[in-house]
Amino acid sequence: MDEIDNKIIEILKKDARKPFVEIGKELGLSEGAVRRRVKNLIKNNVITRFTIEVEKGHSVRAITFITIDPGVPTPSVSEKLATLDGVEGVYELTGEYDVAAIVSANSVAGLNKCIEEIRKIEGVKNTNTVLVLRVVR
């Protein structure tokens, strides 16, 4: 992976639908060169998936910080968290908490339901949830 690959990734992070022709013009490459590089990034698991962001409108988002029982492997809890409806992202951390989960729902009641499901996972010792008031970026 080189500087050009990094630039391609940054462009695709902002707009995953941007045509390879436009990326090539921006970077001084042919469409084929961009296509090959993206294909290699996928093949080498640098790019692992393409996704979309949907405007949340009136939904509620929160970050739930989770403490895991020391006798339970953190990765096993993280993998279970990632399968729950409403969990958008799971991050293993250093510091006071072991894991943070980004949670989204259409209402506070839906958010509470998701947090209750998180608390039921074997190995979850404690949670601390904070509501997201505004997303800046």
CSV table of N, CA, C and O in Angstrom, one decimal:
chain,number,residue,atom,x,y,z
A,1,MET,N,0.8,-1.2,0.0
A,1,MET,CA,0.0,0.0,0.0
A,1,MET,C,0.9,1.2,0.0
A,1,MET,O,1.8,1.3,0.8
A,2,ASP,N,0.6,2.2,-0.9
A,2,ASP,CA,1.4,3.4,-1.0
A,2,ASP,C,0.5,4.6,-0.8
A,2,ASP,O,-0.7,4.5,-0.4
A,3,GLU,N,1.1,5.8,-1.0
A,3,GLU,CA,0.4,7.1,-0.8
A,3,GLU,C,-0.8,7.2,-1.7
A,3,GLU,O,-1.9,7.7,-1.3
A,4,ILE,N,-0.7,6.7,-3.0
A,4,ILE,CA,-1.9,6.7,-3.9
A,4,ILE,C,-3.0,5.9,-3.4
A,4,ILE,O,-4.2,6.3,-3.4
A,5,ASP,N,-2.7,4.7,-2.9
A,5,ASP,CA,-3.7,3.8,-2.3
A,5,ASP,C,-4.4,4.6,-1.1
A,5,ASP,O,-5.6,4.5,-1.0
A,6,ASN,N,-3.6,5.2,-0.3
A,6,ASN,CA,-4.2,6.0,0.8
A,6,ASN,C,-5.1,7.1,0.3
A,6,ASN,O,-6.2,7.3,0.9
A,7,LYS,N,-4.7,7.8,-0.7
A,7,LYS,CA,-5.6,8.8,-1.3
A,7,LYS,C,-6.9,8.3,-1.8
A,7,LYS,O,-7.9,8.8,-1.7
A,8,ILE,N,-6.8,7.1,-2.5
A,8,ILE,CA,-8.0,6.5,-3.0
A,8,ILE,C,-8.9,6.1,-1.9
A,8,ILE,O,-10.1,6.4,-2.0
A,9,ILE,N,-8.4,5.6,-0.8
A,9,ILE,CA,-9.2,5.2,0.3
A,9,ILE,C,-9.9,6.4,0.9
A,9,ILE,O,-11.1,6.4,1.2
A,10,GLU,N,-9.2,7.5,1.1
A,10,GLU,CA,-9.7,8.8,1.6
A,10,GLU,C,-10.9,9.3,0.7
A,10,GLU,O,-11.9,9.7,1.2
A,11,ILE,N,-10.7,9.2,-0.6
A,11,ILE,CA,-11.7,9.6,-1.5
A,11,ILE,C,-13.0,8.8,-1.4
A,11,ILE,O,-14.1,9.2,-1.3
A,12,LEU,N,-12.8,7.4,-1.3
A,12,LEU,CA,-13.9,6.5,-1.2
A,12,LEU,C,-14.6,6.6,0.2
A,12,LEU,O,-15.8,6.4,0.3
A,13,LYS,N,-13.9,7.0,1.2
A,13,LYS,CA,-14.5,7.2,2.5
A,13,LYS,C,-15.5,8.3,2.5
A,13,LYS,O,-16.5,8.3,3.1
A,14,LYS,N,-15.2,9.4,1.7
A,14,LYS,CA,-16.1,10.5,1.5
A,14,LYS,C,-17.3,10.2,0.6
A,14,LYS,O,-18.4,10.7,0.8
A,15,ASP,N,-17.0,9.4,-0.4
A,15,ASP,CA,-18.0,9.1,-1.4
A,15,ASP,C,-17.7,7.7,-2.1
A,15,ASP,O,-17.0,7.7,-3.1
A,16,ALA,N,-18.2,6.6,-1.5
A,16,ALA,CA,-17.9,5.3,-2.0
A,16,ALA,C,-18.5,5.1,-3.4
A,16,ALA,O,-18.1,4.1,-4.1
A,17,ARG,N,-19.4,6.0,-3.9
A,17,ARG,CA,-20.0,5.8,-5.2
A,17,ARG,C,-19.2,6.7,-6.3
A,17,ARG,O,-19.6,6.7,-7.4
A,18,LYS,N,-18.2,7.4,-5.9
A,18,LYS,CA,-17.5,8.2,-6.8
A,18,LYS,C,-16.9,7.3,-7.9
A,18,LYS,O,-16.2,6.4,-7.7
A,19,PRO,N,-17.1,7.7,-9.2
A,19,PRO,CA,-16.7,6.8,-10.3
A,19,PRO,C,-15.1,6.8,-10.4
A,19,PRO,O,-14.5,7.8,-10.1
A,20,PHE,N,-14.6,5.7,-10.8
A,20,PHE,CA,-13.2,5.5,-10.9
A,20,PHE,C,-12.6,6.5,-11.9
A,20,PHE,O,-11.4,6.9,-11.7
A,21,VAL,N,-13.3,6.9,-12.9
A,21,VAL,CA,-12.8,7.9,-13.8
A,21,VAL,C,-12.5,9.2,-13.1
A,21,VAL,O,-11.5,9.8,-13.3
A,22,GLU,N,-13.5,9.6,-12.2
A,22,GLU,CA,-13.3,10.9,-11.5
A,22,GLU,C,-12.1,10.8,-10.5
A,22,GLU,O,-11.4,11.7,-10.3
A,23,ILE,N,-12.0,9.6,-9.8
A,23,ILE,CA,-10.9,9.4,-8.9
A,23,ILE,C,-9.6,9.5,-9.7
A,23,ILE,O,-8.6,10.2,-9.2
A,24,GLY,N,-9.6,8.9,-10.9
A,24,GLY,CA,-8.4,8.9,-11.7
A,24,GLY,C,-8.0,10.3,-12.1
A,24,GLY,O,-6.8,10.7,-12.0
A,25,LYS,N,-9.0,11.1,-12.5
A,25,LYS,CA,-8.7,12.5,-12.9
A,25,LYS,C,-8.1,13.3,-11.7
A,25,LYS,O,-7.2,14.1,-11.9
A,26,GLU,N,-8.7,13.1,-10.5
A,26,GLU,CA,-8.2,13.8,-9.3
A,26,GLU,C,-6.8,13.4,-9.0
A,26,GLU,O,-6.0,14.2,-8.5
A,27,LEU,N,-6.4,12.1,-9.3
A,27,LEU,CA,-5.1,11.6,-8.9
A,27,LEU,C,-4.1,11.5,-10.0
A,27,LEU,O,-2.9,11.1,-9.8
A,28,GLY,N,-4.5,11.8,-11.2
A,28,GLY,CA,-3.7,11.7,-12.4
A,28,GLY,C,-3.4,10.3,-12.8
A,28,GLY,O,-2.4,9.9,-13.3
A,29,LEU,N,-4.5,9.5,-12.7
A,29,LEU,CA,-4.4,8.0,-13.0
A,29,LEU,C,-5.5,7.7,-14.0
A,29,LEU,O,-6.5,8.4,-14.1
A,30,SER,N,-5.3,6.6,-14.7
A,30,SER,CA,-6.4,6.1,-15.6
A,30,SER,C,-7.4,5.4,-14.8
A,30,SER,O,-7.2,5.0,-13.7
A,31,GLU,N,-8.6,5.3,-15.4
A,31,GLU,CA,-9.7,4.6,-14.7
A,31,GLU,C,-9.3,3.1,-14.4
A,31,GLU,O,-9.6,2.6,-13.3
A,32,GLY,N,-8.6,2.5,-15.3
A,32,GLY,CA,-8.1,1.1,-15.2
A,32,GLY,C,-7.2,1.0,-14.0
A,32,GLY,O,-7.2,0.0,-13.2
A,33,ALA,N,-6.3,2.0,-13.8
A,33,ALA,CA,-5.3,1.9,-12.7
A,33,ALA,C,-6.0,2.1,-11.4
A,33,ALA,O,-5.7,1.3,-10.4
A,34,VAL,N,-7.0,2.9,-11.3
A,34,VAL,CA,-7.8,3.1,-10.1
A,34,VAL,C,-8.5,1.8,-9.8
A,34,VAL,O,-8.5,1.3,-8.7
A,35,ARG,N,-9.2,1.2,-10.8
A,35,ARG,CA,-9.9,0.0,-10.7
A,35,ARG,C,-9.0,-1.2,-10.2
A,35,ARG,O,-9.4,-1.9,-9.3
A,36,ARG,N,-7.8,-1.3,-10.7
A,36,ARG,CA,-6.9,-2.3,-10.3
A,36,ARG,C,-6.4,-2.1,-8.8
A,36,ARG,O,-6.4,-3.1,-8.1
A,37,ARG,N,-6.2,-0.9,-8.5
A,37,ARG,CA,-5.8,-0.6,-7.1
A,37,ARG,C,-6.9,-0.9,-6.1
A,37,ARG,O,-6.6,-1.5,-5.1
A,38,VAL,N,-8.1,-0.5,-6.4
A,38,VAL,CA,-9.2,-0.8,-5.6
A,38,VAL,C,-9.4,-2.4,-5.5
A,38,VAL,O,-9.6,-2.9,-4.4
A,39,LYS,N,-9.3,-3.0,-6.6
A,39,LYS,CA,-9.4,-4.5,-6.6
A,39,LYS,C,-8.4,-5.1,-5.7
A,39,LYS,O,-8.7,-6.0,-4.9
A,40,ASN,N,-7.1,-4.6,-5.7
A,40,ASN,CA,-6.1,-5.1,-4.9
A,40,ASN,C,-6.3,-4.8,-3.4
A,40,ASN,O,-6.0,-5.6,-2.5
A,41,LEU,N,-6.8,-3.6,-3.1
A,41,LEU,CA,-7.1,-3.2,-1.7
A,41,LEU,C,-8.2,-4.2,-1.2
A,41,LEU,O,-8.2,-4.5,0.0
A,42,ILE,N,-9.2,-4.5,-2.0
A,42,ILE,CA,-10.2,-5.5,-1.5
A,42,ILE,C,-9.6,-6.9,-1.3
A,42,ILE,O,-9.8,-7.5,-0.3
A,43,LYS,N,-8.8,-7.3,-2.3
A,43,LYS,CA,-8.2,-8.6,-2.3
A,43,LYS,C,-7.3,-8.8,-1.0
A,43,LYS,O,-7.2,-9.8,-0.4
A,44,ASN,N,-6.6,-7.7,-0.6
A,44,ASN,CA,-5.7,-7.7,0.5
A,44,ASN,C,-6.4,-7.4,1.8
A,44,ASN,O,-5.7,-7.1,2.8
A,45,ASN,N,-7.7,-7.3,1.8
A,45,ASN,CA,-8.5,-7.0,3.0
A,45,ASN,C,-8.2,-5.6,3.6
A,45,ASN,O,-8.3,-5.5,4.8
A,46,VAL,N,-7.7,-4.7,2.8
A,46,VAL,CA,-7.6,-3.3,3.3
A,46,VAL,C,-8.9,-2.7,3.3
A,46,VAL,O,-9.3,-2.1,4.3
A,47,ILE,N,-9.6,-2.8,2.2
A,47,ILE,CA,-11.1,-2.4,2.1
A,47,ILE,C,-11.8,-3.7,2.3
A,47,ILE,O,-11.7,-4.7,1.6
A,48,THR,N,-12.6,-3.7,3.4
A,48,THR,CA,-13.3,-5.0,3.8
A,48,THR,C,-14.8,-4.9,3.4
A,48,THR,O,-15.4,-6.0,3.3
A,49,ARG,N,-15.3,-3.7,3.2
A,49,ARG,CA,-16.7,-3.7,2.8
A,49,ARG,C,-17.0,-2.2,2.4
A,49,ARG,O,-16.4,-1.3,2.7
A,50,PHE,N,-18.1,-2.1,1.5
A,50,PHE,CA,-18.6,-0.8,1.2
A,50,PHE,C,-20.0,-0.7,1.9
A,50,PHE,O,-20.7,-1.7,2.0
A,51,THR,N,-20.3,0.4,2.3
A,51,THR,CA,-21.6,0.6,3.1
A,51,THR,C,-22.2,1.9,2.7
A,51,THR,O,-21.6,2.7,2.0
A,52,ILE,N,-23.3,2.2,3.3
A,52,ILE,CA,-24.0,3.5,3.1
A,52,ILE,C,-24.3,4.1,4.5
A,52,ILE,O,-24.4,3.4,5.5
A,53,GLU,N,-24.5,5.4,4.5
A,53,GLU,CA,-25.0,6.1,5.7
A,53,GLU,C,-26.4,6.6,5.3
A,53,GLU,O,-26.6,7.2,4.3
A,54,VAL,N,-27.3,6.4,6.2
A,54,VAL,CA,-28.7,6.8,6.0
A,54,VAL,C,-28.9,7.9,7.0
A,54,VAL,O,-28.6,7.8,8.2
A,55,GLU,N,-29.5,9.0,6.6
A,55,GLU,CA,-29.9,10.1,7.5
A,55,GLU,C,-30.8,9.6,8.5
A,55,GLU,O,-31.8,9.0,8.3
A,56,LYS,N,-30.4,9.9,9.8
A,56,LYS,CA,-31.1,9.3,10.9
A,56,LYS,C,-32.4,10.0,11.3
A,56,LYS,O,-33.2,9.5,12.0
A,57,GLY,N,-32.5,11.3,10.8
A,57,GLY,CA,-33.7,12.0,11.0
A,57,GLY,C,-33.9,12.2,12.5
A,57,GLY,O,-33.2,12.9,13.2
A,58,HIS,N,-35.0,11.6,13.1
A,58,HIS,CA,-35.3,11.8,14.5
A,58,HIS,C,-34.9,10.6,15.3
A,58,HIS,O,-35.4,10.4,16.4
A,59,SER,N,-33.9,9.8,14.9
A,59,SER,CA,-33.5,8.7,15.7
A,59,SER,C,-32.6,9.1,16.8
A,59,SER,O,-32.2,10.3,16.9
A,60,VAL,N,-32.4,8.2,17.7
A,60,VAL,CA,-31.6,8.4,18.9
A,60,VAL,C,-30.3,7.6,18.8
A,60,VAL,O,-30.4,6.4,18.5
A,61,ARG,N,-29.2,8.2,19.1
A,61,ARG,CA,-27.9,7.5,19.0
A,61,ARG,C,-27.3,7.6,20.4
A,61,ARG,O,-27.4,8.6,21.1
A,62,ALA,N,-26.5,6.6,20.8
A,62,ALA,CA,-25.8,6.6,22.0
A,62,ALA,C,-24.5,5.8,21.9
A,62,ALA,O,-24.3,5.1,21.0
A,63,ILE,N,-23.7,6.1,22.9
A,63,ILE,CA,-22.4,5.3,23.0
A,63,ILE,C,-22.6,4.6,24.3
A,63,ILE,O,-22.8,5.2,25.4
A,64,THR,N,-22.5,3.3,24.3
A,64,THR,CA,-22.5,2.5,25.5
A,64,THR,C,-21.2,1.9,25.8
A,64,THR,O,-20.6,1.2,25.0
A,65,PHE,N,-20.6,2.3,26.9
A,65,PHE,CA,-19.3,1.9,27.4
A,65,PHE,C,-19.6,0.6,28.2
A,65,PHE,O,-20.5,0.6,29.1
A,66,ILE,N,-18.8,-0.4,28.0
A,66,ILE,CA,-19.1,-1.7,28.6
A,66,ILE,C,-17.8,-2.3,29.3
A,66,ILE,O,-16.7,-2.3,28.8
A,67,THR,N,-18.1,-2.7,30.6
A,67,THR,CA,-17.0,-3.4,31.3
A,67,THR,C,-17.3,-4.9,31.2
A,67,THR,O,-18.5,-5.3,31.4
A,68,ILE,N,-16.3,-5.7,30.9
A,68,ILE,CA,-16.5,-7.1,30.8
A,68,ILE,C,-15.8,-7.9,31.9
A,68,ILE,O,-14.8,-7.5,32.4
A,69,ASP,N,-16.5,-8.9,32.4
A,69,ASP,CA,-16.0,-9.8,33.4
A,69,ASP,C,-14.6,-10.3,33.0
A,69,ASP,O,-14.5,-10.8,31.9
A,70,PRO,N,-13.6,-10.1,33.9
A,70,PRO,CA,-12.3,-10.6,33.5
A,70,PRO,C,-12.2,-12.1,33.1
A,70,PRO,O,-11.2,-12.4,32.4
A,71,GLY,N,-13.1,-12.9,33.5
A,71,GLY,CA,-13.1,-14.3,33.2
A,71,GLY,C,-13.6,-14.6,31.8
A,71,GLY,O,-13.6,-15.8,31.4
A,72,VAL,N,-14.1,-13.6,31.1
A,72,VAL,CA,-14.7,-13.8,29.8
A,72,VAL,C,-13.9,-13.1,28.7
A,72,VAL,O,-13.6,-11.9,28.9
A,73,PRO,N,-13.5,-13.8,27.7
A,73,PRO,CA,-12.7,-13.1,26.6
A,73,PRO,C,-13.5,-12.0,26.0
A,73,PRO,O,-14.6,-12.1,25.5
A,74,THR,N,-12.8,-10.8,25.9
A,74,THR,CA,-13.4,-9.6,25.3
A,74,THR,C,-13.8,-9.9,23.9
A,74,THR,O,-15.0,-9.4,23.5
A,75,PRO,N,-13.1,-10.5,23.0
A,75,PRO,CA,-13.5,-10.7,21.7
A,75,PRO,C,-14.8,-11.5,21.5
A,75,PRO,O,-15.6,-11.2,20.7
A,76,SER,N,-15.1,-12.4,22.4
A,76,SER,CA,-16.3,-13.2,22.3
A,76,SER,C,-17.5,-12.3,22.7
A,76,SER,O,-18.6,-12.4,22.0
A,77,VAL,N,-17.4,-11.4,23.6
A,77,VAL,CA,-18.4,-10.4,23.9
A,77,VAL,C,-18.6,-9.4,22.8
A,77,VAL,O,-19.7,-9.2,22.3
A,78,SER,N,-17.5,-8.9,22.2
A,78,SER,CA,-17.6,-8.0,21.1
A,78,SER,C,-18.3,-8.6,19.9
A,78,SER,O,-19.1,-7.9,19.3
A,79,GLU,N,-18.0,-9.8,19.6
A,79,GLU,CA,-18.6,-10.5,18.5
A,79,GLU,C,-20.1,-10.6,18.7
A,79,GLU,O,-20.9,-10.4,17.7
A,80,LYS,N,-20.6,-10.9,19.9
A,80,LYS,CA,-22.0,-11.0,20.2
A,80,LYS,C,-22.7,-9.6,20.1
A,80,LYS,O,-23.8,-9.5,19.6
A,81,LEU,N,-22.0,-8.6,20.6
A,81,LEU,CA,-22.5,-7.2,20.5
A,81,LEU,C,-22.8,-6.8,19.1
A,81,LEU,O,-23.8,-6.2,18.8
A,82,ALA,N,-21.8,-7.2,18.2
A,82,ALA,CA,-21.9,-6.8,16.8
A,82,ALA,C,-23.1,-7.4,16.1
A,82,ALA,O,-23.6,-6.8,15.0
A,83,THR,N,-23.7,-8.4,16.6
A,83,THR,CA,-24.9,-9.1,15.9
A,83,THR,C,-26.2,-8.5,16.4
A,83,THR,O,-27.2,-8.8,15.8
A,84,LEU,N,-26.2,-7.6,17.4
A,84,LEU,CA,-27.5,-7.1,17.9
A,84,LEU,C,-28.1,-6.1,17.0
A,84,LEU,O,-27.3,-5.2,16.5
A,85,ASP,N,-29.4,-6.1,16.9
A,85,ASP,CA,-30.1,-5.0,16.1
A,85,ASP,C,-29.9,-3.7,16.9
A,85,ASP,O,-30.0,-3.6,18.1
A,86,GLY,N,-29.5,-2.7,16.1
A,86,GLY,CA,-29.3,-1.4,16.7
A,86,GLY,C,-27.9,-1.0,17.0
A,86,GLY,O,-27.5,0.1,17.2
A,87,VAL,N,-27.0,-2.0,17.0
A,87,VAL,CA,-25.6,-1.8,17.3
A,87,VAL,C,-24.9,-1.5,15.9
A,87,VAL,O,-24.9,-2.3,15.0
A,88,GLU,N,-24.4,-0.3,15.8
A,88,GLU,CA,-23.8,0.2,14.5
A,88,GLU,C,-22.3,-0.1,14.5
A,88,GLU,O,-21.7,-0.2,13.4
A,89,GLY,N,-21.7,-0.1,15.7
A,89,GLY,CA,-20.2,-0.3,15.7
A,89,GLY,C,-19.8,-0.8,17.1
A,89,GLY,O,-20.5,-0.5,18.1
A,90,VAL,N,-18.7,-1.6,17.1
A,90,VAL,CA,-18.2,-2.1,18.3
A,90,VAL,C,-16.7,-1.8,18.3
A,90,VAL,O,-16.0,-2.2,17.4
A,91,TYR,N,-16.2,-1.2,19.4
A,91,TYR,CA,-14.8,-0.9,19.5
A,91,TYR,C,-14.2,-1.4,20.8
A,91,TYR,O,-14.8,-1.2,21.9
A,92,GLU,N,-13.2,-2.2,20.8
A,92,GLU,CA,-12.5,-2.7,22.0
A,92,GLU,C,-11.5,-1.6,22.4
A,92,GLU,O,-10.8,-1.0,21.5
A,93,LEU,N,-11.4,-1.3,23.7
A,93,LEU,CA,-10.7,-0.1,24.2
A,93,LEU,C,-9.7,-0.4,25.2
A,93,LEU,O,-9.7,-1.5,25.8
A,94,THR,N,-8.8,0.5,25.5
A,94,THR,CA,-8.0,0.5,26.6
A,94,THR,C,-8.6,1.5,27.6
A,94,THR,O,-9.4,2.3,27.3
A,95,GLY,N,-8.2,1.4,28.9
A,95,GLY,CA,-8.7,2.3,29.9
A,95,GLY,C,-9.8,1.7,30.8
A,95,GLY,O,-9.8,0.5,31.0
A,96,GLU,N,-10.6,2.6,31.3
A,96,GLU,CA,-11.6,2.2,32.3
A,96,GLU,C,-12.6,1.2,31.7
A,96,GLU,O,-13.1,0.3,32.5
A,97,TYR,N,-13.0,1.3,30.5
A,97,TYR,CA,-14.0,0.4,29.9
A,97,TYR,C,-13.3,-0.5,28.8
A,97,TYR,O,-12.3,-0.2,28.3
A,98,ASP,N,-13.9,-1.7,28.6
A,98,ASP,CA,-13.3,-2.7,27.7
A,98,ASP,C,-13.8,-2.5,26.3
A,98,ASP,O,-13.1,-2.8,25.3
A,99,VAL,N,-15.0,-2.1,26.2
A,99,VAL,CA,-15.7,-2.0,24.9
A,99,VAL,C,-16.6,-0.8,24.8
A,99,VAL,O,-17.2,-0.4,25.8
A,100,ALA,N,-16.7,-0.2,23.6
A,100,ALA,CA,-17.7,0.8,23.4
A,100,ALA,C,-18.6,0.4,22.2
A,100,ALA,O,-18.1,-0.1,21.2
A,101,ALA,N,-19.9,0.5,22.3
A,101,ALA,CA,-20.8,0.2,21.3
A,101,ALA,C,-21.6,1.4,20.9
A,101,ALA,O,-22.1,2.1,21.7
A,102,ILE,N,-21.6,1.7,19.6
A,102,ILE,CA,-22.5,2.8,19.0
A,102,ILE,C,-23.8,2.2,18.8
A,102,ILE,O,-24.0,1.2,18.0
A,103,VAL,N,-24.9,2.7,19.4
A,103,VAL,CA,-26.2,2.2,19.4
A,103,VAL,C,-27.1,3.2,18.8
A,103,VAL,O,-27.0,4.4,19.1
A,104,SER,N,-28.1,2.8,17.9
A,104,SER,CA,-29.1,3.7,17.3
A,104,SER,C,-30.4,3.0,17.3
A,104,SER,O,-30.6,1.8,17.2
A,105,ALA,N,-31.4,3.9,17.6
A,105,ALA,CA,-32.8,3.4,17.6
A,105,ALA,C,-33.7,4.5,17.2
A,105,ALA,O,-33.3,5.7,17.1
A,106,ASN,N,-35.0,4.2,16.9
A,106,ASN,CA,-35.9,5.3,16.5
A,106,ASN,C,-36.5,6.0,17.6
A,106,ASN,O,-37.2,7.0,17.4
A,107,SER,N,-36.3,5.5,18.8
A,107,SER,CA,-36.8,6.2,20.0
A,107,SER,C,-36.0,5.8,21.2
A,107,SER,O,-35.2,4.9,21.2
A,108,VAL,N,-36.2,6.6,22.3
A,108,VAL,CA,-35.5,6.2,23.6
A,108,VAL,C,-35.9,4.9,24.0
A,108,VAL,O,-35.1,4.1,24.5
A,109,ALA,N,-37.2,4.5,23.9
A,109,ALA,CA,-37.6,3.2,24.3
A,109,ALA,C,-36.9,2.1,23.5
A,109,ALA,O,-36.4,1.1,24.0
A,110,GLY,N,-36.7,2.3,22.2
A,110,GLY,CA,-35.9,1.4,21.4
A,110,GLY,C,-34.5,1.3,21.8
A,110,GLY,O,-33.9,0.2,21.8
A,111,LEU,N,-33.9,2.4,22.1
A,111,LEU,CA,-32.5,2.5,22.6
A,111,LEU,C,-32.4,1.7,23.9
A,111,LEU,O,-31.5,0.9,24.1
A,112,ASN,N,-33.4,1.9,24.8
A,112,ASN,CA,-33.4,1.1,26.1
A,112,ASN,C,-33.4,-0.4,25.8
A,112,ASN,O,-32.8,-1.2,26.5
A,113,LYS,N,-34.2,-0.8,24.9
A,113,LYS,CA,-34.4,-2.2,24.6
A,113,LYS,C,-33.0,-2.8,24.1
A,113,LYS,O,-32.6,-3.9,24.5
A,114,CYS,N,-32.3,-2.0,23.3
A,114,CYS,CA,-31.0,-2.5,22.8
A,114,CYS,C,-30.0,-2.6,23.9
A,114,CYS,O,-29.3,-3.6,24.0
A,115,ILE,N,-30.0,-1.6,24.8
A,115,ILE,CA,-29.1,-1.6,25.9
A,115,ILE,C,-29.4,-2.8,26.9
A,115,ILE,O,-28.5,-3.4,27.4
A,116,GLU,N,-30.7,-3.1,27.0
A,116,GLU,CA,-31.1,-4.3,27.8
A,116,GLU,C,-30.5,-5.6,27.2
A,116,GLU,O,-30.1,-6.5,27.9
A,117,GLU,N,-30.6,-5.6,25.9
A,117,GLU,CA,-30.0,-6.8,25.2
A,117,GLU,C,-28.5,-6.9,25.4
A,117,GLU,O,-28.0,-8.0,25.5
A,118,ILE,N,-27.9,-5.7,25.4
A,118,ILE,CA,-26.4,-5.7,25.6
A,118,ILE,C,-26.1,-6.3,27.0
A,118,ILE,O,-25.2,-7.1,27.2
A,119,ARG,N,-26.9,-5.8,28.0
A,119,ARG,CA,-26.7,-6.3,29.4
A,119,ARG,C,-26.9,-7.8,29.6
A,119,ARG,O,-26.4,-8.3,30.6
A,120,LYS,N,-27.7,-8.4,28.7
A,120,LYS,CA,-28.0,-9.8,28.8
A,120,LYS,C,-26.8,-10.7,28.3
A,120,LYS,O,-26.8,-11.9,28.6
A,121,ILE,N,-25.9,-10.1,27.6
A,121,ILE,CA,-24.8,-10.9,27.0
A,121,ILE,C,-23.9,-11.4,28.1
A,121,ILE,O,-23.5,-10.6,29.0
A,122,GLU,N,-23.6,-12.7,28.1
A,122,GLU,CA,-22.8,-13.3,29.1
A,122,GLU,C,-21.4,-12.6,29.1
A,122,GLU,O,-20.8,-12.5,28.0
A,123,GLY,N,-21.0,-12.2,30.3
A,123,GLY,CA,-19.7,-11.5,30.4
A,123,GLY,C,-19.8,-10.0,30.5
A,123,GLY,O,-18.8,-9.4,30.9
A,124,VAL,N,-20.9,-9.4,30.2
A,124,VAL,CA,-21.1,-8.0,30.4
A,124,VAL,C,-21.3,-7.8,31.9
A,124,VAL,O,-22.3,-8.2,32.5
A,125,LYS,N,-20.4,-7.0,32.5
A,125,LYS,CA,-20.4,-6.8,33.9
A,125,LYS,C,-21.2,-5.5,34.2
A,125,LYS,O,-21.9,-5.4,35.2
A,126,ASN,N,-20.9,-4.4,33.4
A,126,ASN,CA,-21.5,-3.1,33.7
A,126,ASN,C,-21.6,-2.3,32.4
A,126,ASN,O,-20.8,-2.5,31.5
A,127,THR,N,-22.5,-1.4,32.3
A,127,THR,CA,-22.6,-0.5,31.2
A,127,THR,C,-22.8,0.9,31.6
A,127,THR,O,-23.3,1.2,32.7
A,128,ASN,N,-22.3,1.8,30.8
A,128,ASN,CA,-22.5,3.3,31.0
A,128,ASN,C,-22.8,3.9,29.7
A,128,ASN,O,-22.0,3.9,28.8
A,129,THR,N,-24.1,4.4,29.5
A,129,THR,CA,-24.5,4.9,28.2
A,129,THR,C,-24.6,6.4,28.3
A,129,THR,O,-25.2,7.0,29.2
A,130,VAL,N,-24.1,7.0,27.2
A,130,VAL,CA,-24.3,8.5,27.0
A,130,VAL,C,-25.0,8.7,25.7
A,130,VAL,O,-24.7,8.0,24.7
A,131,LEU,N,-25.9,9.6,25.7
A,131,LEU,CA,-26.7,10.0,24.5
A,131,LEU,C,-25.8,10.9,23.6
A,131,LEU,O,-25.2,11.8,24.1
A,132,VAL,N,-25.9,10.8,22.3
A,132,VAL,CA,-25.3,11.7,21.4
A,132,VAL,C,-26.3,12.8,21.1
A,132,VAL,O,-27.4,12.6,20.7
A,133,LEU,N,-25.8,14.0,21.4
A,133,LEU,CA,-26.7,15.2,21.2
A,133,LEU,C,-26.6,15.8,19.8
A,133,LEU,O,-27.5,16.2,19.3
A,134,ARG,N,-25.4,15.7,19.3
A,134,ARG,CA,-25.1,16.3,17.9
A,134,ARG,C,-23.9,15.7,17.3
A,134,ARG,O,-22.9,15.4,18.0
A,135,VAL,N,-24.0,15.3,16.1
A,135,VAL,CA,-22.8,14.8,15.3
A,135,VAL,C,-22.2,15.9,14.6
A,135,VAL,O,-22.9,16.6,13.7
A,136,VAL,N,-21.0,16.2,14.8
A,136,VAL,CA,-20.3,17.3,14.2
A,136,VAL,C,-19.7,16.9,12.8
A,136,VAL,O,-19.7,17.6,11.9
A,137,ARG,N,-19.1,15.7,12.8
A,137,ARG,CA,-18.5,15.2,11.6
A,137,ARG,C,-18.8,13.7,11.5
A,137,ARG,O,-18.8,12.9,12.3
